[in-house]
Every structure is written in C-alpha cells, then in structure tokens.
Coordinates of C-alpha atoms and ligand atoms in Angstrom, one line a residue:
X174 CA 2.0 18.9 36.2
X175 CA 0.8 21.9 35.3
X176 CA 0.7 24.4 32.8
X177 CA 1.1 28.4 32.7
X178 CA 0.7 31.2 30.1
X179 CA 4.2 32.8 28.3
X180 CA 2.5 36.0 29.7
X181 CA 0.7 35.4 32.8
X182 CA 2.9 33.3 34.9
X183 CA -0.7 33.6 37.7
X184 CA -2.1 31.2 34.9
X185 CA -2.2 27.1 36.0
X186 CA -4.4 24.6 33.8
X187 CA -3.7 21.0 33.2
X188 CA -2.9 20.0 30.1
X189 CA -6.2 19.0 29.1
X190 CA -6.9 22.6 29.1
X191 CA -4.4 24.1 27.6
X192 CA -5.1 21.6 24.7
X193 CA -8.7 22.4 24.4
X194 CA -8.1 26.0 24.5
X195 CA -4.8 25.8 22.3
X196 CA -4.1 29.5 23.3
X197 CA -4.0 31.6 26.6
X198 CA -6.6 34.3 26.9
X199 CA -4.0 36.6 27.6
X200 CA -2.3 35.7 23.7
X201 CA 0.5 33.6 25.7
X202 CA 1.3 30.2 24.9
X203 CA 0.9 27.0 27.6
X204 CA 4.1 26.1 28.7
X205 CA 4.9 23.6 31.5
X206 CA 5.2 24.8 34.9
X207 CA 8.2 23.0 35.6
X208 CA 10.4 20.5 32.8
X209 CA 10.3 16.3 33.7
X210 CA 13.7 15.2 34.3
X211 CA 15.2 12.3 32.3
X212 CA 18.5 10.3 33.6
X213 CA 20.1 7.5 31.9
X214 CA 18.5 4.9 33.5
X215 CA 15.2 6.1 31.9
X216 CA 17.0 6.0 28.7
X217 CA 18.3 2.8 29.4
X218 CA 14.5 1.4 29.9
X219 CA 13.6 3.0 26.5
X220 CA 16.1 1.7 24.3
X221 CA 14.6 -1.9 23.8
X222 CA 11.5 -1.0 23.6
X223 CA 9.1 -0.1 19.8
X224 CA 8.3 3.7 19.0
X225 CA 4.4 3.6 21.0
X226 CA 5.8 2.3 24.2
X227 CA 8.5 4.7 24.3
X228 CA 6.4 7.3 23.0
X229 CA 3.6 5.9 26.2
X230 CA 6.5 6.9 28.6
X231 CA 7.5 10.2 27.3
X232 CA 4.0 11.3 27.0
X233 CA 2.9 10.2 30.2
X234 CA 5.7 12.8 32.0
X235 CA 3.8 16.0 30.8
X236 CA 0.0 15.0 30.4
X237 CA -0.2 13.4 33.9
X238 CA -4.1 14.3 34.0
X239 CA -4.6 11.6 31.5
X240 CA -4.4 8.0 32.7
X241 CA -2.3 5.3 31.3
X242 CA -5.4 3.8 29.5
X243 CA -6.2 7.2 27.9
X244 CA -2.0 7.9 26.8
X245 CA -2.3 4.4 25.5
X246 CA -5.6 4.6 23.0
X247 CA -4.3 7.8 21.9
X248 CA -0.9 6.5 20.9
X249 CA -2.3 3.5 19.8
X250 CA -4.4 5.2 17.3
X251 CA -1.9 7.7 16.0
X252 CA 0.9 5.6 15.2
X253 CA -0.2 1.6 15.1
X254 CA 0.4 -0.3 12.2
X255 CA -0.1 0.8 8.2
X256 CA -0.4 4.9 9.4
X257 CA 3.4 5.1 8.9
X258 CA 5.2 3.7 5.9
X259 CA 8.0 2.4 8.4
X260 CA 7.8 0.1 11.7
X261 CA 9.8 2.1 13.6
X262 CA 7.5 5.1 12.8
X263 CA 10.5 7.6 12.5
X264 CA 13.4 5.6 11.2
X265 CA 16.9 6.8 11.2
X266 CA 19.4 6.5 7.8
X267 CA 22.8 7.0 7.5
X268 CA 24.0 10.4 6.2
X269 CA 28.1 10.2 6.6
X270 CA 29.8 8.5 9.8
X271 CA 29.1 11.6 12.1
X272 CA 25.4 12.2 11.3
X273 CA 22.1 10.5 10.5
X274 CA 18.9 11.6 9.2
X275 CA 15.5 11.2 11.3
X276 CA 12.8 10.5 8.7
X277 CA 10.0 12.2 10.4
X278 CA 7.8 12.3 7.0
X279 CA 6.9 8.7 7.3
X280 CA 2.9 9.5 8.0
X281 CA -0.2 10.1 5.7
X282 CA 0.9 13.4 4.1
X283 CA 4.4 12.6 3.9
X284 CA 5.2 15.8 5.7
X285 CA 6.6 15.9 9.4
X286 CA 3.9 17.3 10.6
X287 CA 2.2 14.0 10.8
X288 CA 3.4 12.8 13.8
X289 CA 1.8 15.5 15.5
X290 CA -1.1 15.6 13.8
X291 CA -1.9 12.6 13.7
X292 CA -2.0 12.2 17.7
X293 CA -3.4 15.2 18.2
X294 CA -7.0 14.5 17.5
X295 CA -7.1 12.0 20.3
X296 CA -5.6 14.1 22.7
X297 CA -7.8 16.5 22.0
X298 CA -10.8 13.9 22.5
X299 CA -9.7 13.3 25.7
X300 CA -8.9 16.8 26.8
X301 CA -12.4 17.7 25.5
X302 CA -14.0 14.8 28.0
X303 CA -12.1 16.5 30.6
X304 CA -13.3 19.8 30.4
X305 CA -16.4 20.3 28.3
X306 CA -17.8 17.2 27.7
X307 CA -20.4 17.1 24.8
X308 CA -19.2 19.6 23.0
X309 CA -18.9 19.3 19.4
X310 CA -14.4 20.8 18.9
X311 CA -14.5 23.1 15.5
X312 CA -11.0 23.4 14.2
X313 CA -10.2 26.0 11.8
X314 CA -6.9 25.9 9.8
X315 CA -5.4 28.6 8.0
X316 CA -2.6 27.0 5.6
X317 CA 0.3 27.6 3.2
X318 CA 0.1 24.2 2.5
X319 CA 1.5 21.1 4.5
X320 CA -0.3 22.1 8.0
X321 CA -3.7 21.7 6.6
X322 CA -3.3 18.3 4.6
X323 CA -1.7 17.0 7.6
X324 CA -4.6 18.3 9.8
X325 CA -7.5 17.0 7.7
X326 CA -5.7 13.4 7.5
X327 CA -6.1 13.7 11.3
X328 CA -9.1 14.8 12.2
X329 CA -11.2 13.0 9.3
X330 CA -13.6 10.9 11.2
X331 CA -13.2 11.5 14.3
X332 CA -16.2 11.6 16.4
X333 CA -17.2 14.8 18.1
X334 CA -14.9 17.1 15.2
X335 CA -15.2 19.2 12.2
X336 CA -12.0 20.7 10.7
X337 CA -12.3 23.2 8.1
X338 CA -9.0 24.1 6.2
X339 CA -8.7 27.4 4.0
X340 CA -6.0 28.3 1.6
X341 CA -4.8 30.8 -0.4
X342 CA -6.0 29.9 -4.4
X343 CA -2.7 30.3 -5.6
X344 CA -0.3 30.5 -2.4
X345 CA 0.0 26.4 -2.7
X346 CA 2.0 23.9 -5.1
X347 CA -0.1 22.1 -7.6
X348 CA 0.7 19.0 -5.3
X349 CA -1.0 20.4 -2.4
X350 CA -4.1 21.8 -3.6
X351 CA -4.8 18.4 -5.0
X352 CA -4.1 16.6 -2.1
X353 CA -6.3 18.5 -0.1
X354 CA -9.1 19.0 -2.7
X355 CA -9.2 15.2 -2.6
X356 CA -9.4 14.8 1.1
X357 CA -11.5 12.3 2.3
X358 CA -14.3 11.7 5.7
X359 CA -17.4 12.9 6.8
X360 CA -16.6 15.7 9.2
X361 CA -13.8 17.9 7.0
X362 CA -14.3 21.3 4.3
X363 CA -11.7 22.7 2.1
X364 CA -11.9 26.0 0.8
X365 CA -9.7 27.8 -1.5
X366 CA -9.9 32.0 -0.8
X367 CA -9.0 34.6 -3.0
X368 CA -6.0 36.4 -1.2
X369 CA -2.4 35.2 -0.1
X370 CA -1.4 33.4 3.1
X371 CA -2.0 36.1 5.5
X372 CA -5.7 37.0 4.2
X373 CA -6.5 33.4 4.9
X374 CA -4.9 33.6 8.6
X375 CA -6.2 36.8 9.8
X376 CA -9.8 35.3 8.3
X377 CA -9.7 32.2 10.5
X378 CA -8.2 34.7 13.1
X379 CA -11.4 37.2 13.0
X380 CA -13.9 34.0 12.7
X381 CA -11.7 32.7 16.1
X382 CA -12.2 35.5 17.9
X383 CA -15.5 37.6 17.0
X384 CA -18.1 36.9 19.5
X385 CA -21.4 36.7 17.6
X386 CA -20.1 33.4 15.8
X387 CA -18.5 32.2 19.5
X388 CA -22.2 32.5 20.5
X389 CA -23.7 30.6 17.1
X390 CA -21.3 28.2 17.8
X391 CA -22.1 27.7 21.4
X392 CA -26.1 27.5 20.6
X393 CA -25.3 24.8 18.6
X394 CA -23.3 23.2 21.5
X395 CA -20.0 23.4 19.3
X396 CA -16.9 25.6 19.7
X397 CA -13.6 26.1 17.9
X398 CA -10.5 24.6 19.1
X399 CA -6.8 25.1 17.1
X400 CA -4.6 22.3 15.2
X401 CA -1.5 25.1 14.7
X402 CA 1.9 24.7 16.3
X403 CA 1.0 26.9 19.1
X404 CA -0.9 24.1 20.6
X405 CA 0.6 22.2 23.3
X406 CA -0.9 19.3 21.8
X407 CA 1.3 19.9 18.6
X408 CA 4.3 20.1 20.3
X409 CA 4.8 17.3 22.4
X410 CA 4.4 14.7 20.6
X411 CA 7.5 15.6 18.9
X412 CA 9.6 15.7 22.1
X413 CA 9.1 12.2 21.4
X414 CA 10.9 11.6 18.8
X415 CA 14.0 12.9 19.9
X416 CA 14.0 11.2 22.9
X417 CA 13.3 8.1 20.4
X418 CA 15.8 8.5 17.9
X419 CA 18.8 8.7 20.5
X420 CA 17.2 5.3 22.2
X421 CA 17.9 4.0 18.5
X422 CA 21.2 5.3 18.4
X423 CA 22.5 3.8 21.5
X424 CA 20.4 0.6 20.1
X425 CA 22.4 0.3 17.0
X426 CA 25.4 1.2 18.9
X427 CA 26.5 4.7 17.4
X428 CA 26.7 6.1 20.8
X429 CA 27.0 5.1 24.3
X430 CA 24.4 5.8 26.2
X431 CA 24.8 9.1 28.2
X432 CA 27.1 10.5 25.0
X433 CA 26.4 13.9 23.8
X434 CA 24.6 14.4 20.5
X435 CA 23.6 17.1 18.2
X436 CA 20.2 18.1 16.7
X437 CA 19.8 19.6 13.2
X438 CA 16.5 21.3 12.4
X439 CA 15.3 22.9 9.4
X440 CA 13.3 25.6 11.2
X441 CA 10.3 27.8 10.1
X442 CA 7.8 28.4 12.7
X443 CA 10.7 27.5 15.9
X444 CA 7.9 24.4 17.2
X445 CA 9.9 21.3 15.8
X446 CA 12.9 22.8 17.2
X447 CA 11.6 23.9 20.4
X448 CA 10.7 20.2 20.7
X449 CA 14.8 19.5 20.5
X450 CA 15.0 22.3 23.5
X451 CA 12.6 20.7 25.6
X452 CA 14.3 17.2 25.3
X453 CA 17.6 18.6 26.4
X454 CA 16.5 20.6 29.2
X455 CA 14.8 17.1 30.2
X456 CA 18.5 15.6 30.3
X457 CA 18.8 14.6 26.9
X458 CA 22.5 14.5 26.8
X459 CA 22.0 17.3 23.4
X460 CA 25.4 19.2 23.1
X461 CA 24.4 21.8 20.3
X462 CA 20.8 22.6 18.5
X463 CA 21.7 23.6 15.5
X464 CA 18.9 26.1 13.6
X465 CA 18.5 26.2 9.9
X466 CA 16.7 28.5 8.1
X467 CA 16.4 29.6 4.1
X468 CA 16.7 32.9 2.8
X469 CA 14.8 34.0 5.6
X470 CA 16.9 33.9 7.9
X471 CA 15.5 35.9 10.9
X472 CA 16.8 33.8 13.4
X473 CA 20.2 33.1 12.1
X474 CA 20.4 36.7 13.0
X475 CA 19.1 36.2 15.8
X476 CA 20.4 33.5 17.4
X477 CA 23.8 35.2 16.3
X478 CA 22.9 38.8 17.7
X479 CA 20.0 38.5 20.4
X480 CA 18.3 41.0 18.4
X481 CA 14.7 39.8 16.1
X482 CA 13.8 42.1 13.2
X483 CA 11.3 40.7 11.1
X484 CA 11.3 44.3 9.7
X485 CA 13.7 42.6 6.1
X486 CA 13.0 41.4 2.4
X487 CA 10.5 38.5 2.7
X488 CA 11.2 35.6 0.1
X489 CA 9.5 33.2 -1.4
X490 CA 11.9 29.7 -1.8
X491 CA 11.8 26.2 -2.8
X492 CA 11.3 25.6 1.2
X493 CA 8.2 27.0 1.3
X494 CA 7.1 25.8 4.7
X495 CA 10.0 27.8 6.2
X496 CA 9.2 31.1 4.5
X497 CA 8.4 32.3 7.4
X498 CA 9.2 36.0 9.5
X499 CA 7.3 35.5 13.1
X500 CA 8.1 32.3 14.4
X501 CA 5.2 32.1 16.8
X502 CA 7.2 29.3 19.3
X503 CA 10.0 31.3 20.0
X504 CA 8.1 33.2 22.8
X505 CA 8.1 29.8 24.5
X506 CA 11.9 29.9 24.6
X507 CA 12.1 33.5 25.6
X508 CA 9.8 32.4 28.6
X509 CA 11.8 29.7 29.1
X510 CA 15.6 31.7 28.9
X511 CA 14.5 34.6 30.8
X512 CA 13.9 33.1 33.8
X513 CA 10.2 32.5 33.1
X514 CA 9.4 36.2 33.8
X515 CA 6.3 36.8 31.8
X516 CA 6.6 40.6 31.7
X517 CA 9.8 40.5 30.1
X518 CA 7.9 38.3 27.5
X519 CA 5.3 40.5 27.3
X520 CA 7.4 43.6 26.5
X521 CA 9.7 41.7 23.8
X522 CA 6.1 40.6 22.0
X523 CA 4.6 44.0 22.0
X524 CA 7.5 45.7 20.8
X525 CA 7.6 42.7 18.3
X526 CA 4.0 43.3 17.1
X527 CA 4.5 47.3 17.3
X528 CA 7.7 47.8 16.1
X529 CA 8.2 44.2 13.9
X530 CA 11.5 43.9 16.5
X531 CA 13.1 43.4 19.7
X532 CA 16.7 42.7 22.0
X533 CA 17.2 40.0 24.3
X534 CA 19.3 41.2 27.3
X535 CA 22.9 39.8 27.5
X536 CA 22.0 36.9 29.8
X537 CA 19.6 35.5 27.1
X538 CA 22.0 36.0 24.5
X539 CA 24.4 34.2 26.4
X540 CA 22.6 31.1 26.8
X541 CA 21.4 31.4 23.3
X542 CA 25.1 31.1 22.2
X543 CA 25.6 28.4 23.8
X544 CA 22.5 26.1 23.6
X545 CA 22.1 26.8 19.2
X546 CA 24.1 27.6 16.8
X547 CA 22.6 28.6 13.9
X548 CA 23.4 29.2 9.8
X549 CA 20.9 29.4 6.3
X550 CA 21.2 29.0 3.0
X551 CA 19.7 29.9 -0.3
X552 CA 18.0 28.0 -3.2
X553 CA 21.1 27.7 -5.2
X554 CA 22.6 26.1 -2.3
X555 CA 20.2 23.6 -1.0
X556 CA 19.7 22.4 -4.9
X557 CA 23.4 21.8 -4.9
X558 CA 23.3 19.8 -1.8
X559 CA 20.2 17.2 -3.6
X560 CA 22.4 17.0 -5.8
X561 CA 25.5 16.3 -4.2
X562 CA 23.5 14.2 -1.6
X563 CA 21.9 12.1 -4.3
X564 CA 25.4 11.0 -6.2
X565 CA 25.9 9.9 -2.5
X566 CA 23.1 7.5 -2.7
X567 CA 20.1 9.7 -1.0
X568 CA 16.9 12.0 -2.0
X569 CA 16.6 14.9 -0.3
X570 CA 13.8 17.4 0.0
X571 CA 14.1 21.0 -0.7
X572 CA 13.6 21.8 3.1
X573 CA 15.7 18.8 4.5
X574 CA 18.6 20.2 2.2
X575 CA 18.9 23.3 3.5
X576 CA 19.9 21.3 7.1
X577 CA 22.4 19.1 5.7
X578 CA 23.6 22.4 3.9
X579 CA 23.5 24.3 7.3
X580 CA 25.2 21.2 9.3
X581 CA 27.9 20.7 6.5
X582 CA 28.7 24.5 6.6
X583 CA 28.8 23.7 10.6
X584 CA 31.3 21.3 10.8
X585 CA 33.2 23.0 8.7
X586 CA 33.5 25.7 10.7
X587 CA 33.5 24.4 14.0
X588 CA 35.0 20.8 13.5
X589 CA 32.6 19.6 15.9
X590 CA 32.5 15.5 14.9
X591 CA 29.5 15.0 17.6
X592 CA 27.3 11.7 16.7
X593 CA 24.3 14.5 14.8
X594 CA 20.5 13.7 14.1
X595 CA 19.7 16.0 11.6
X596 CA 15.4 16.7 11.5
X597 CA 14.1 15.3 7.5
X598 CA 10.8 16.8 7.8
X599 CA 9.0 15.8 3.8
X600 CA 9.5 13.6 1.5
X601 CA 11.1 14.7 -1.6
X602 CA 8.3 14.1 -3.9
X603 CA 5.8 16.7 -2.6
X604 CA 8.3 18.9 -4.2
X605 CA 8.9 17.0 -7.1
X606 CA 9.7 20.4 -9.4
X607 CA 12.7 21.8 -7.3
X608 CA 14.3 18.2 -6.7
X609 CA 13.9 17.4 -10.0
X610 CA 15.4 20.7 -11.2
X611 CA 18.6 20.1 -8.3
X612 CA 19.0 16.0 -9.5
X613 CA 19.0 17.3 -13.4
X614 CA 19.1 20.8 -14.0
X615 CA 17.0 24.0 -14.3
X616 CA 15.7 22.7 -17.6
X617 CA 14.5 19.4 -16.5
X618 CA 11.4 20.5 -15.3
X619 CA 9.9 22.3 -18.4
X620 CA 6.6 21.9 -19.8
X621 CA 5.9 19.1 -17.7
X622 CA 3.2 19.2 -15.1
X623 CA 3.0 17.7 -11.5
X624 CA 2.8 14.2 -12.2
X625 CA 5.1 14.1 -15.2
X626 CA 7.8 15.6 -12.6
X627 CA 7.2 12.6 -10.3
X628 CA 7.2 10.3 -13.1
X629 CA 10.3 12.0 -14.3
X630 CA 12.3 12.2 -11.2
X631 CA 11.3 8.0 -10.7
X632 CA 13.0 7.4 -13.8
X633 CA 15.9 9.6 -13.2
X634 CA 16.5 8.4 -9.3
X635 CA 14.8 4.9 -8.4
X636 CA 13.7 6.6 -5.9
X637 CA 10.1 5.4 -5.4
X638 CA 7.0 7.8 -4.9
X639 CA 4.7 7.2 -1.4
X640 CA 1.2 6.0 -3.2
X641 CA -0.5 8.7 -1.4
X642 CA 1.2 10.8 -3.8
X643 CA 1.7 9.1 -6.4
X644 CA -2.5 7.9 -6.0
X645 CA -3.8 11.4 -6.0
X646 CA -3.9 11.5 -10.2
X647 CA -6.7 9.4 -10.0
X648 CA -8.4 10.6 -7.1
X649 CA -12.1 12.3 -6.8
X650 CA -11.8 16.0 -6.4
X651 CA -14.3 16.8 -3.6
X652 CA -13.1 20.7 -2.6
X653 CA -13.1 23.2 -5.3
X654 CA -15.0 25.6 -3.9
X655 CA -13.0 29.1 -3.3
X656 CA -14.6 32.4 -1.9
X657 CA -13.8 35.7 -0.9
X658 CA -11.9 37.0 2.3
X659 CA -15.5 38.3 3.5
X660 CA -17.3 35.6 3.4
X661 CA -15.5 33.1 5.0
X662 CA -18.1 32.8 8.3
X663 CA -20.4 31.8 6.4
X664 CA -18.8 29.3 4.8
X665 CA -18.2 27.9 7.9
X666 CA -21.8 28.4 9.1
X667 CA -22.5 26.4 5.7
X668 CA -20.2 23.9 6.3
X669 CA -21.3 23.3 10.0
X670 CA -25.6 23.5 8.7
X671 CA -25.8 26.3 11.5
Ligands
PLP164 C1 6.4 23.0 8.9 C2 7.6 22.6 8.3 C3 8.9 23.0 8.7 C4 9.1 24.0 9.8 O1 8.8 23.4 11.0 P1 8.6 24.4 12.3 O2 8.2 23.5 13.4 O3 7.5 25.4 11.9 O4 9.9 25.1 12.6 C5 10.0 22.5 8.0 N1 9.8 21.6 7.0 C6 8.6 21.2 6.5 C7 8.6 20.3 5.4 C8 7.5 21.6 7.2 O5 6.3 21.2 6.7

C-alpha cells in the first residue's frame, strides 16, 4: 500500500515515509492510495481476540512495508501491560440501553490522545530505519495543552529522539502546565513562551521550515520530524479502536455482528473523527458519524451547509481542546469525497487560507449528509449534561459532555435507536474546575486551587482521581523556563547542545 499527497495525487511513498516526513512537500496530507477492505469474517476473527492482537491485524492492512515482527514490537510497546489503566486498553461502559461510551483516556496523560501517542514513537523508529537510518528524529510540538503532555509521555526515552514541547505561559490550565513542567526522561524540553497559542505554532512552524536550522540540524546528523494530528502515524492507530470497540460489542452481545452502529465524536481538529470515516469506508458496518463540536461550531455549519467559514467569533470554553477554527484533517476528507481530485483540494485550501472560507459542490454535500450528521452545544449545556449524567451514576468530562449532549439532542430529533459508541476522549479530572462547577454549582469552585478542586470533586463524587494526576502535587518541577517568540531557535539549539 501506498500513500499520496491531499494535493499532489503524482505523489506515492510508503508509509514509512509519509511517517518520517509527517507532511507532504507540497503542504498536502498522506492519505492512502486505496482504503483495505474489511468483511465480517475479518470481524469475526477479531472478536475473541485482546486489544494488541486485534490492533496487530488492523495495523498491518495500512503499514504493509513493516513486517509482522516490526507491527508487533511497536504494539507491544505502546499498549502492553501497566501503560493503560484498563486490560482491555479502551474499555466500553454503559451509557443508556442504545449507546455506550469508549473510554479512550485510559493512557499516561489521561487524555485520548494517548493511544496515538503512545504508538507513535515506535512507528516512527521504524519508519526512520527505513528511510534515513542514523538519524537522530527532532520533534517539535506546539501545544494548547493535552497534545504535548501526551507527546512527551511518548517519546521520553526513546532512543534516537528529542521532543521539545512549547506552550503558551498562560494559554494552559494550572493542571497542564504542571504536568508537563514535571515531565520526566532524558531526551525531552518544555518551554513556556510569552504569546497565545498561535505565537507558539507559527514559532515551531518558522523553526520547521527555515533552512539555515534544516542545515544546523543536518550537520549534526539530526532532523525534525512532527507528533501533530496531521501525521499518518497519529491517525491510524485510532482506526483501531473503532474497529475494536465493535469486536467488543458483538463480544458482549449488544449487536450481531454485521449490525449497523453509530459513532459519536467530540470533534476539534476532525483527526479522531476522520479515524471513524476511515473504519467505515473499510466496511465497518457504521450507519451515521455523528460530529460534535462546542461553541465553535464551524463544522456543524458545515456539515449542515457544505460551506466552511472560519471567518466567525472565536470562543474560548470549558472544552478547550476543541476550540478550534481550521480543522487541519478535514482536507483528508475533502480528498477523499471529491473523488480524490487533488486540484479541487487545492483550490478549497487556498481559498480557505486566503479568504478564511470555501463551498463544497453539491455532490460532496450530498455525501456529507448522508455519512455525518452533526450538532454543538455550549458551556451551559455540557455542564448540565455532567450533571445530569452524574445523578445517573457516571463522570463526565467537559469535552466528552458535549457528545452525549450532541447525541441526546440526536435522537431526539431523529429517533434513530442504532446500538451508538460515543468517543470519551479525557478523564474528568484534568478538568477538575468545570466538572466540579457542573456536579455542584458555579460557586463550588471558589477560592480553591487545582488540587483542592480534585480533592473536592473526590469527596463530592467517589469518583477516584488517576495517580498521575492526583501524583503531580508532589512532583519535581523540571521545566520552568519561558522565553520570547524570537528566541525560540535557540532554545532549541540549547536544548539539542548544537
Ligand atoms: C484533542 C482532543 C479532542 C479533539 O480531537 P480531534 O482529533 O482534534 O478532533 C477532543 N477532546 C479532547 C480531550 C482532546 O484532547
């Protein structure tokens, strides 16, 4: 299997290289060539088998330039035993008799983001002996918080890397900045810069792409590499777990297997949704993808209308890691519903980065309709739905609300009682403040810092905190250094003794 560029369809690498490289040098994204096919009988070979063997299976379907021993070691090392708080890796719990939740937050950082992560290191190895053996990989992560935790926990150690993560100084939640100013291994650097998200992203993005550091770098026999969710690497590993959670569903017998389900997402950067797409045009039997977004809700409106204007009121919610206007992974699924022509791709992404929008023509819209549906909702409304979920016996996050919110709304309107997985994607103690405030009211939170919330919210729910959490109080600060927009190469130079 091979993979092309989003905007050069003349483009073929194997996955190695589109993992190594992370992005096309014509600004398109690596997309398969052609999408594996998955049947019931597959399924059917799945279903008794543990989350690494199934996830063995999947992998091996799209990186078929690794060999079984290399899919193996890499799963091996991501998910074996202790890195995730529950056996079956991603385990499914009951929400009402229609739907269930996938806990995907099970990993180090107790954000979804793990089960990506957390593979994607050896993968990248791999790819790396593959193509340009020797080299020492650079990654650079620009973060708004969960991304960068989730990257340091796993590249930290691993021979033949160095991640360095920067962060807006006060763009992050208390929470955050601690775990990653505590990070541990020998190979990572945190950074804190004076600015807001997108100084720190078009910082890494200049560093990435100026040529005088490309060349320090290569001297040095190192070059940079990406851990975003542009990277093919990032994405499908989380094809996976869809694939995996409707093996358990036919396992505990909630479905039959071949029975249509839908998937719930709470969406932000379109790559965990994307993930859903890819496992139903595989022949996932998937009736409906549902999207849900917060108060920015870009692609409610677009899903709904085929047109994307990111040109609107930009919020800042208690679902921070969906506050989000340009969801970079979407161009994969305009390549993807247009036929794979790469100059319509091209045109919708210029006009997106000239004039901040763009239309799909009516075909697209037509298979948007019917592949997603789509809905949001606000603060006020997720906090209602913690804390109507909660009387009902569960703790949800701020960002996991807002898709039971969305999927409640759903059925509502559409009456659709299809068997639902509905995406969890953090644990509700990273943040503590907002589901403390939803579980007890607006006052509850008052006057009390981070670790009083999570003390607080203990108390009030049973519910108990991951120790990696609940640990970082009386953890080492390593990371508090935080510097200017301007001088961000050379704290990498510093970082890397170059
Ligand atoms: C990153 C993130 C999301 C959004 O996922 P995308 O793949 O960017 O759509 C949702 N929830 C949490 C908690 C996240 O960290």
């Amino acid at each position: 299997m091979l993979y092309t560029s989003t905007r050069d369809k003349s483009v073929r690498v194997p996955s190695a290289q589109a993992i190594v490289q992370g992005i096309s040098k014509d600004g398109g994204l690596f997309v398969p060539t052609e999408i594996p096919k998955i049947d019931a009988g597959f399924i059917e070979a799945l279903v008794p088998l543990d989350y690494i063997s199934r996830a063995k299976k999947v992998l091996s379907l799209y990186l078929t330039d690794f060999t079984e021993e290399e899919i193996e070691m890499c799963v091996n090392g991501a998910y074996k035993d202790g890195k995730f708080s529950s056996k079956s890796v991603v385990p499914l719990v009951r929400y009402n008799e229609n739907a269930d939740i996938l806990e995907l937050w099970r990993g180090p950082t107790c954000a979804f983001k793990d089960v990506a992560l957390q593979l994607l290191p050896y993968l990248l190895t791999v790819s790396v002996k593959k193509t340009v053996d020797g080299k020492t990989i650079v990654i650079l992560v620009a973060t708004s918080g969960d991304t960068g935790k989730a990257a340091l926990e796993g590249f930290k150690n691993v021979p033949g890397t160095k991640i360095m993560v920067f962060y807006p100084n006060d763009g992050v939640s208390p929470m955050q900045k601690l775990q990653m100013a505590t990070q541990e291994g020998d190979n990572v650097c945190v950074c804190a810069i004076n600015g807001n998200f997108d100084d720190a992203q078009n910082g890494v993005k200049a560093i990435f792409t100026d040529k005088a550091v490309a060349e320090r770098l290569d001297k040095n026999n190192m070059m940079f590499s990406s851990a975003n969710s542009i990277n093919w690497g990032r994405l499908v590993p989380q094809i996976v777990y869809y694939i995996s959670a409707y093996c358990d569903l036919v396992a505990k017998g909630r479905i039959k297997n071949s029975d249509e389900i839908n998937i719930v997402v709470p969406t932000g950067n379109f790559g965990n949704i994307l993930a859903a797409y890819y496992a139903k045009r595989m022949g996932l039997p998937v009736r409906k993808l549902v999207c849900a977004s917060n108060s920015n809700n870009v692609l409610t409106d677009f899903i709904k209308t085929g047109t994307y204007d990111k040109n609107r009121r930009f919020y800042l919610t208690t679902s921070p890691s969906m506050d989000i206007l340009i969801s970079s992974n979407l161009e994969r699924l305009l390549f993807h519903l247009t036929g794979e022509d790469d100059e319509t791709v091209r045109r919708l992404m210029s006009a997106l980065s000239e004039d901040g929008k763009y239309t799909v023509d009516e075909s697209v819209l037509s298979q948007l309709s019917e592949i997603f549906d789509a809905g949001f909702c606000d603060d006020k409304a997720a906090a209602d739905t913690i804390n109507k979920t909660f009387k009902n016996g569960y703790l949800l996050d701020t960002h996991t609300a807002v898709a039971v919110n969305v999927y409640d709304a759903y059925v509502q309107r559409t009456g659709d009682r299809t068997p639902t997985v509905i995406a969890s994607t953090a644990n509700p103690y990273k943040f503590s403040a907002a589901v403390l405030k939803a579980v007890a009211g607006d006052k509850a939170a008052e006057g009390l810092d981070e670790f009083e919330q999570v003390s607080r919210l203990i108390e009030l729910t049973k519910v108990p905190c991951p120790p990696q959490l609940a640990d970082l109080k009386s953890k080492k600060k390593r990371f508090e250094k935080c510097c200017d927009k301007r001088d961000m190469a050379d704290a990498v130079y510093e970082m890397l003794g170059i």
